[in-house]
Amino acid sequence: MDPMVEWIAAHALRLWALLLLLALLAGDLAWQHNARWQRQALARGRTAIVLRWQIGLILLLALALLFLAIASAVAGQQAGELARFDTDLAEHLHTQLPLPVLRGIAVVTHLGDLWWVAPTAAVVALLLLLRRHWQLAGIWVVALLGILPINGGLKALFQRVRPLHDHGFIVEPGWSFPSGHAFGSIVFYGMLAYVLLRLLPPRFHRAVIAAAVLLVGVVGISRVLLQVHYFSDVMAGYAAGAAWLVLCIGAAEHLRMTATRTLP
């Protein structure tokens, strides 16, 4: 066993908290940069947008390369360093995380479950339609409906078996790569944040970004700690889900800008 992997497993909860903190800081820095750019755009008489096409293209390329790198590292016939890291970490977590901790994490992970995401997404879509936000409702529905076929197709393509565990708090059927909870949570909470950024006053935007980042991080990392996914499953789910999220937000911003230019 790799001593580094053993150390990571022994300090898993502290590292989880640290990763969430770093994600929150990164999200806040991104929000500050975007808010500053939007203020500059408004000062120049331009329409402020959430995602510029240049940034979206760079993000898509980076996310695609990240996903391909992870996929190539775990899908080969020979087990590479990442696959060995995944296996060793799952085994160490299996022996070192106490059952009461796993029980609490099992409650948190349900924030990415289909039975929570699907009805909540339907309510959001209904509210947007009642408020006559037709384009926003349309892109919301497209983004959420894309989760199952995209992630399900990737799972069927790679057919990676899940890690073994016997704690009994969470039992997941199906393939492991990429993580459906990581994919779904980044699309669901990311799109929800985008919708709220479009509708709420700017004073709420910082809190919206922080909440979305926190929820996505909690759901994804909980899957590793519960040993229902390997670490690389979650990272790949994040990468693929974020790419789909960028495409959907980019489409929504394009539609908004087109509608703005056609106004008299």
mmCIF file of C-alpha atoms in Angstrom:
data_model
loop_
_atom_site.group_PDB
_atom_site.id
_atom_site.type_symbol
_atom_site.label_atom_id
_atom_site.label_comp_id
_atom_site.label_asym_id
_atom_site.label_seq_id
_atom_site.Cartn_x
_atom_site.Cartn_y
_atom_site.Cartn_z
ATOM 1 C CA MET A 1 0.000 0.000 0.000
ATOM 2 C CA ASP A 2 1.202 3.489 -0.832
ATOM 3 C CA PRO A 3 1.954 5.453 2.396
ATOM 4 C CA MET A 4 0.617 8.618 0.760
ATOM 5 C CA VAL A 5 -2.728 6.949 0.035
ATOM 6 C CA GLU A 6 -2.856 5.657 3.611
ATOM 7 C CA TRP A 7 -2.239 9.195 4.899
ATOM 8 C CA ILE A 8 -4.984 10.605 2.651
ATOM 9 C CA ALA A 9 -7.461 8.016 3.914
ATOM 10 C CA ALA A 10 -6.517 8.693 7.545
ATOM 11 C CA HIS A 11 -7.128 12.429 7.085
ATOM 12 C CA ALA A 12 -10.030 12.114 4.648
ATOM 13 C CA LEU A 13 -12.477 14.315 6.562
ATOM 14 C CA ARG A 14 -9.948 17.116 7.089
ATOM 15 C CA LEU A 15 -8.944 16.965 3.441
ATOM 16 C CA TRP A 16 -12.635 17.034 2.458
ATOM 17 C CA ALA A 17 -13.102 20.237 4.448
ATOM 18 C CA LEU A 18 -9.949 21.736 2.930
ATOM 19 C CA LEU A 19 -11.055 20.900 -0.604
ATOM 20 C CA LEU A 20 -14.454 22.479 0.014
ATOM 21 C CA LEU A 21 -12.779 25.612 1.366
ATOM 22 C CA LEU A 22 -10.484 25.842 -1.661
ATOM 23 C CA ALA A 23 -13.461 25.329 -3.989
ATOM 24 C CA LEU A 24 -15.353 28.118 -2.219
ATOM 25 C CA LEU A 25 -12.379 30.460 -2.548
ATOM 26 C CA ALA A 26 -11.981 29.606 -6.240
ATOM 27 C CA GLY A 27 -15.690 30.170 -6.852
ATOM 28 C CA ASP A 28 -15.585 33.498 -5.044
ATOM 29 C CA LEU A 29 -12.556 34.656 -7.048
ATOM 30 C CA ALA A 30 -14.304 33.678 -10.288
ATOM 31 C CA TRP A 31 -17.416 35.573 -9.206
ATOM 32 C CA GLN A 32 -15.396 38.684 -8.331
ATOM 33 C CA HIS A 33 -13.622 38.599 -11.697
ATOM 34 C CA ASN A 34 -16.904 38.156 -13.585
ATOM 35 C CA ALA A 35 -18.650 40.877 -11.590
ATOM 36 C CA ARG A 36 -15.796 43.288 -12.284
ATOM 37 C CA TRP A 37 -15.941 42.511 -16.001
ATOM 38 C CA GLN A 38 -19.715 43.009 -16.061
ATOM 39 C CA ARG A 39 -19.383 46.413 -14.371
ATOM 40 C CA GLN A 40 -16.807 47.444 -16.955
ATOM 41 C CA ALA A 41 -19.071 46.280 -19.772
ATOM 42 C CA LEU A 42 -22.000 48.286 -18.414
ATOM 43 C CA ALA A 43 -19.794 51.352 -17.989
ATOM 44 C CA ARG A 44 -18.911 51.119 -21.703
ATOM 45 C CA GLY A 45 -22.565 50.823 -22.695
ATOM 46 C CA ARG A 46 -22.371 47.118 -23.518
ATOM 47 C CA THR A 47 -24.611 44.296 -22.368
ATOM 48 C CA ALA A 48 -23.089 42.371 -19.475
ATOM 49 C CA ILE A 49 -23.087 38.604 -19.951
ATOM 50 C CA VAL A 50 -22.431 35.795 -17.504
ATOM 51 C CA LEU A 51 -20.178 33.731 -19.782
ATOM 52 C CA ARG A 52 -18.165 35.173 -22.666
ATOM 53 C CA TRP A 53 -17.785 32.850 -25.647
ATOM 54 C CA GLN A 54 -13.986 32.995 -25.473
ATOM 55 C CA ILE A 55 -13.999 31.851 -21.841
ATOM 56 C CA GLY A 56 -16.597 29.200 -22.627
ATOM 57 C CA LEU A 57 -14.484 27.799 -25.457
ATOM 58 C CA ILE A 58 -11.386 27.645 -23.247
ATOM 59 C CA LEU A 59 -13.359 25.928 -20.479
ATOM 60 C CA LEU A 60 -14.827 23.376 -22.872
ATOM 61 C CA LEU A 61 -11.410 22.509 -24.259
ATOM 62 C CA ALA A 62 -9.861 22.213 -20.796
ATOM 63 C CA LEU A 63 -12.719 20.076 -19.464
ATOM 64 C CA ALA A 64 -12.666 17.794 -22.500
ATOM 65 C CA LEU A 65 -8.926 17.257 -22.144
ATOM 66 C CA LEU A 66 -9.319 16.589 -18.417
ATOM 67 C CA PHE A 67 -12.037 14.014 -19.002
ATOM 68 C CA LEU A 68 -10.063 12.298 -21.765
ATOM 69 C CA ALA A 69 -6.954 12.195 -19.580
ATOM 70 C CA ILE A 70 -8.853 10.583 -16.700
ATOM 71 C CA ALA A 71 -10.692 8.178 -18.995
ATOM 72 C CA SER A 72 -7.505 7.029 -20.706
ATOM 73 C CA ALA A 73 -5.843 6.501 -17.321
ATOM 74 C CA VAL A 74 -8.570 4.199 -15.969
ATOM 75 C CA ALA A 75 -9.915 2.477 -19.098
ATOM 76 C CA GLY A 76 -6.782 0.670 -20.258
ATOM 77 C CA GLN A 77 -6.150 -3.033 -19.892
ATOM 78 C CA GLN A 78 -3.104 -2.353 -17.706
ATOM 79 C CA ALA A 79 -3.861 -0.701 -14.352
ATOM 80 C CA GLY A 80 -2.081 2.662 -14.303
ATOM 81 C CA GLU A 81 -1.122 4.892 -11.393
ATOM 82 C CA LEU A 82 -4.550 6.537 -11.208
ATOM 83 C CA ALA A 83 -6.374 3.193 -11.158
ATOM 84 C CA ARG A 84 -4.060 1.902 -8.434
ATOM 85 C CA PHE A 85 -4.580 5.105 -6.458
ATOM 86 C CA ASP A 86 -8.353 4.664 -6.785
ATOM 87 C CA THR A 87 -8.240 1.076 -5.546
ATOM 88 C CA ASP A 88 -5.855 1.737 -2.665
ATOM 89 C CA LEU A 89 -7.814 4.767 -1.490
ATOM 90 C CA ALA A 90 -11.116 2.860 -1.537
ATOM 91 C CA GLU A 91 -9.576 0.017 0.477
ATOM 92 C CA HIS A 92 -8.106 2.385 3.074
ATOM 93 C CA LEU A 93 -11.347 4.319 3.404
ATOM 94 C CA HIS A 94 -13.139 1.020 3.878
ATOM 95 C CA THR A 95 -11.010 0.209 6.924
ATOM 96 C CA GLN A 96 -10.498 3.651 8.465
ATOM 97 C CA LEU A 97 -13.767 5.598 8.277
ATOM 98 C CA PRO A 98 -16.003 4.827 11.290
ATOM 99 C CA LEU A 99 -19.604 3.790 10.712
ATOM 100 C CA PRO A 100 -21.200 6.825 12.478
ATOM 101 C CA VAL A 101 -19.288 9.136 10.123
ATOM 102 C CA LEU A 102 -20.391 7.123 7.101
ATOM 103 C CA ARG A 103 -23.981 7.256 8.326
ATOM 104 C CA GLY A 104 -23.866 11.070 8.380
ATOM 105 C CA ILE A 105 -22.199 11.276 4.977
ATOM 106 C CA ALA A 106 -24.855 8.926 3.578
ATOM 107 C CA VAL A 107 -27.507 11.505 4.517
ATOM 108 C CA VAL A 108 -25.619 14.330 2.802
ATOM 109 C CA THR A 109 -25.088 12.402 -0.436
ATOM 110 C CA HIS A 110 -28.856 12.302 -1.087
ATOM 111 C CA LEU A 111 -28.623 15.961 -2.167
ATOM 112 C CA GLY A 112 -27.538 14.532 -5.530
ATOM 113 C CA ASP A 113 -30.157 11.781 -5.768
ATOM 114 C CA LEU A 114 -32.572 11.659 -8.695
ATOM 115 C CA TRP A 115 -35.598 11.623 -6.371
ATOM 116 C CA TRP A 116 -34.505 15.063 -5.078
ATOM 117 C CA VAL A 117 -33.151 16.586 -8.289
ATOM 118 C CA ALA A 118 -36.043 15.584 -10.597
ATOM 119 C CA PRO A 119 -38.990 17.035 -8.623
ATOM 120 C CA THR A 120 -37.034 20.150 -7.689
ATOM 121 C CA ALA A 121 -36.121 20.676 -11.350
ATOM 122 C CA ALA A 122 -39.801 20.316 -12.282
ATOM 123 C CA VAL A 123 -40.812 22.929 -9.708
ATOM 124 C CA VAL A 124 -38.162 25.363 -10.971
ATOM 125 C CA ALA A 125 -39.317 24.832 -14.566
ATOM 126 C CA LEU A 126 -42.943 25.465 -13.567
ATOM 127 C CA LEU A 127 -42.038 28.661 -11.698
ATOM 128 C CA LEU A 128 -40.044 29.951 -14.675
ATOM 129 C CA LEU A 129 -42.971 29.255 -16.999
ATOM 130 C CA LEU A 130 -45.415 30.979 -14.650
ATOM 131 C CA ARG A 131 -43.092 34.002 -14.585
ATOM 132 C CA ARG A 132 -42.953 33.903 -18.415
ATOM 133 C CA HIS A 133 -39.216 33.322 -18.601
ATOM 134 C CA TRP A 134 -39.677 31.157 -21.681
ATOM 135 C CA GLN A 135 -36.077 30.939 -22.896
ATOM 136 C CA LEU A 136 -34.698 30.423 -19.399
ATOM 137 C CA ALA A 137 -37.242 27.671 -18.744
ATOM 138 C CA GLY A 138 -36.351 26.002 -22.042
ATOM 139 C CA ILE A 139 -32.613 25.901 -21.430
ATOM 140 C CA TRP A 140 -33.224 24.756 -17.839
ATOM 141 C CA VAL A 141 -35.270 21.794 -19.066
ATOM 142 C CA VAL A 142 -32.744 20.911 -21.785
ATOM 143 C CA ALA A 143 -29.842 21.037 -19.311
ATOM 144 C CA LEU A 144 -31.556 18.796 -16.780
ATOM 145 C CA LEU A 145 -32.936 16.342 -19.327
ATOM 146 C CA GLY A 146 -29.436 15.907 -20.719
ATOM 147 C CA ILE A 147 -28.048 14.490 -17.478
ATOM 148 C CA LEU A 148 -29.341 10.919 -17.733
ATOM 149 C CA PRO A 149 -28.630 10.170 -21.413
ATOM 150 C CA ILE A 150 -25.156 11.751 -21.414
ATOM 151 C CA ASN A 151 -23.976 10.248 -18.152
ATOM 152 C CA GLY A 152 -25.736 6.955 -18.835
ATOM 153 C CA GLY A 153 -24.115 6.742 -22.253
ATOM 154 C CA LEU A 154 -20.664 7.345 -20.787
ATOM 155 C CA LYS A 155 -21.254 4.689 -18.113
ATOM 156 C CA ALA A 156 -22.315 2.168 -20.750
ATOM 157 C CA LEU A 157 -19.250 3.027 -22.813
ATOM 158 C CA PHE A 158 -16.675 2.500 -20.044
ATOM 159 C CA GLN A 159 -18.494 -0.145 -17.919
ATOM 160 C CA ARG A 160 -16.297 0.283 -14.865
ATOM 161 C CA VAL A 161 -17.234 -1.834 -11.843
ATOM 162 C CA ARG A 162 -17.860 0.025 -8.601
ATOM 163 C CA PRO A 163 -15.603 -0.361 -5.547
ATOM 164 C CA LEU A 164 -16.708 -2.889 -2.937
ATOM 165 C CA HIS A 165 -18.066 -1.868 0.464
ATOM 166 C CA ASP A 166 -20.187 -3.480 3.172
ATOM 167 C CA HIS A 167 -21.378 -0.587 5.370
ATOM 168 C CA GLY A 168 -24.916 -0.890 3.943
ATOM 169 C CA PHE A 169 -25.822 2.811 4.097
ATOM 170 C CA ILE A 170 -25.782 3.291 0.329
ATOM 171 C CA VAL A 171 -26.246 0.587 -2.293
ATOM 172 C CA GLU A 172 -25.839 1.765 -5.889
ATOM 173 C CA PRO A 173 -26.498 -0.399 -8.960
ATOM 174 C CA GLY A 174 -24.955 0.132 -12.371
ATOM 175 C CA TRP A 175 -21.545 1.159 -13.579
ATOM 176 C CA SER A 176 -19.169 3.475 -11.768
ATOM 177 C CA PHE A 177 -17.471 5.737 -14.345
ATOM 178 C CA PRO A 178 -18.210 8.614 -14.453
ATOM 179 C CA SER A 179 -20.097 9.441 -11.268
ATOM 180 C CA GLY A 180 -23.730 10.274 -11.979
ATOM 181 C CA HIS A 181 -24.053 12.197 -8.727
ATOM 182 C CA ALA A 182 -21.023 14.360 -9.568
ATOM 183 C CA PHE A 183 -22.299 14.930 -13.109
ATOM 184 C CA GLY A 184 -25.861 15.609 -12.026
ATOM 185 C CA SER A 185 -25.022 17.848 -9.084
ATOM 186 C CA ILE A 186 -22.746 20.152 -11.071
ATOM 187 C CA VAL A 187 -25.397 20.519 -13.795
ATOM 188 C CA PHE A 188 -28.339 20.884 -11.418
ATOM 189 C CA TYR A 189 -26.812 23.248 -8.871
ATOM 190 C CA GLY A 190 -24.771 25.051 -11.532
ATOM 191 C CA MET A 191 -27.834 25.740 -13.681
ATOM 192 C CA LEU A 192 -29.841 26.683 -10.600
ATOM 193 C CA ALA A 193 -27.135 29.205 -9.714
ATOM 194 C CA TYR A 194 -27.242 30.579 -13.277
ATOM 195 C CA VAL A 195 -31.028 30.968 -13.119
ATOM 196 C CA LEU A 196 -30.786 32.764 -9.775
ATOM 197 C CA LEU A 197 -28.015 35.025 -11.072
ATOM 198 C CA ARG A 198 -30.317 36.016 -13.913
ATOM 199 C CA LEU A 199 -33.291 36.707 -11.665
ATOM 200 C CA LEU A 200 -31.967 37.929 -8.306
ATOM 201 C CA PRO A 201 -30.441 41.336 -7.498
ATOM 202 C CA PRO A 202 -26.607 41.468 -7.530
ATOM 203 C CA ARG A 203 -26.386 41.606 -3.729
ATOM 204 C CA PHE A 204 -27.417 37.935 -3.606
ATOM 205 C CA HIS A 205 -25.050 36.686 -6.303
ATOM 206 C CA ARG A 206 -22.063 35.979 -4.095
ATOM 207 C CA ALA A 207 -24.117 33.810 -1.740
ATOM 208 C CA VAL A 208 -25.658 31.948 -4.681
ATOM 209 C CA ILE A 209 -22.237 31.054 -6.081
ATOM 210 C CA ALA A 210 -20.959 29.953 -2.672
ATOM 211 C CA ALA A 211 -24.002 27.748 -2.042
ATOM 212 C CA ALA A 212 -23.730 26.087 -5.461
ATOM 213 C CA VAL A 213 -20.021 25.352 -5.059
ATOM 214 C CA LEU A 214 -20.573 23.981 -1.552
ATOM 215 C CA LEU A 215 -23.403 21.670 -2.589
ATOM 216 C CA VAL A 216 -21.567 20.339 -5.641
ATOM 217 C CA GLY A 217 -18.447 19.699 -3.565
ATOM 218 C CA VAL A 218 -20.330 17.988 -0.746
ATOM 219 C CA VAL A 219 -22.189 15.633 -3.071
ATOM 220 C CA GLY A 220 -19.164 14.641 -5.139
ATOM 221 C CA ILE A 221 -16.707 14.006 -2.336
ATOM 222 C CA SER A 222 -19.320 12.121 -0.324
ATOM 223 C CA ARG A 223 -19.409 9.507 -3.090
ATOM 224 C CA VAL A 224 -15.705 8.780 -2.609
ATOM 225 C CA LEU A 225 -15.938 8.665 1.179
ATOM 226 C CA LEU A 226 -18.882 6.261 0.966
ATOM 227 C CA GLN A 227 -16.853 4.073 -1.432
ATOM 228 C CA VAL A 228 -19.650 3.911 -4.007
ATOM 229 C CA HIS A 229 -17.321 5.629 -6.491
ATOM 230 C CA TYR A 230 -13.615 5.839 -7.082
ATOM 231 C CA PHE A 231 -11.924 9.228 -6.871
ATOM 232 C CA SER A 232 -11.423 9.337 -10.645
ATOM 233 C CA ASP A 233 -15.141 8.578 -11.190
ATOM 234 C CA VAL A 234 -16.053 11.765 -9.376
ATOM 235 C CA MET A 235 -13.415 13.892 -11.103
ATOM 236 C CA ALA A 236 -14.559 12.616 -14.499
ATOM 237 C CA GLY A 237 -18.189 13.267 -13.549
ATOM 238 C CA TYR A 238 -17.304 16.813 -12.605
ATOM 239 C CA ALA A 239 -15.421 17.362 -15.870
ATOM 240 C CA ALA A 240 -18.168 15.950 -18.111
ATOM 241 C CA GLY A 241 -20.953 17.657 -16.165
ATOM 242 C CA ALA A 242 -19.149 20.998 -16.178
ATOM 243 C CA ALA A 243 -18.671 20.746 -19.954
ATOM 244 C CA TRP A 244 -22.414 20.185 -20.437
ATOM 245 C CA LEU A 245 -23.124 23.046 -18.019
ATOM 246 C CA VAL A 246 -20.857 25.409 -19.978
ATOM 247 C CA LEU A 247 -22.618 24.453 -23.224
ATOM 248 C CA CYS A 248 -26.048 25.101 -21.717
ATOM 249 C CA ILE A 249 -25.103 28.417 -20.127
ATOM 250 C CA GLY A 250 -23.383 29.485 -23.332
ATOM 251 C CA ALA A 251 -26.540 28.683 -25.304
ATOM 252 C CA ALA A 252 -28.681 30.569 -22.803
ATOM 253 C CA GLU A 253 -26.437 33.636 -22.992
ATOM 254 C CA HIS A 254 -26.448 33.515 -26.795
ATOM 255 C CA LEU A 255 -30.247 33.445 -26.822
ATOM 256 C CA ARG A 256 -30.382 36.313 -24.338
ATOM 257 C CA MET A 257 -27.962 38.439 -26.348
ATOM 258 C CA THR A 258 -29.877 37.708 -29.568
ATOM 259 C CA ALA A 259 -33.152 38.717 -27.929
ATOM 260 C CA THR A 260 -31.538 41.908 -26.583
ATOM 261 C CA ARG A 261 -30.238 42.918 -30.032
ATOM 262 C CA THR A 262 -33.679 42.406 -31.645
ATOM 263 C CA LEU A 263 -35.449 44.631 -29.147
ATOM 264 C CA PRO A 264 -36.522 47.990 -30.618
#
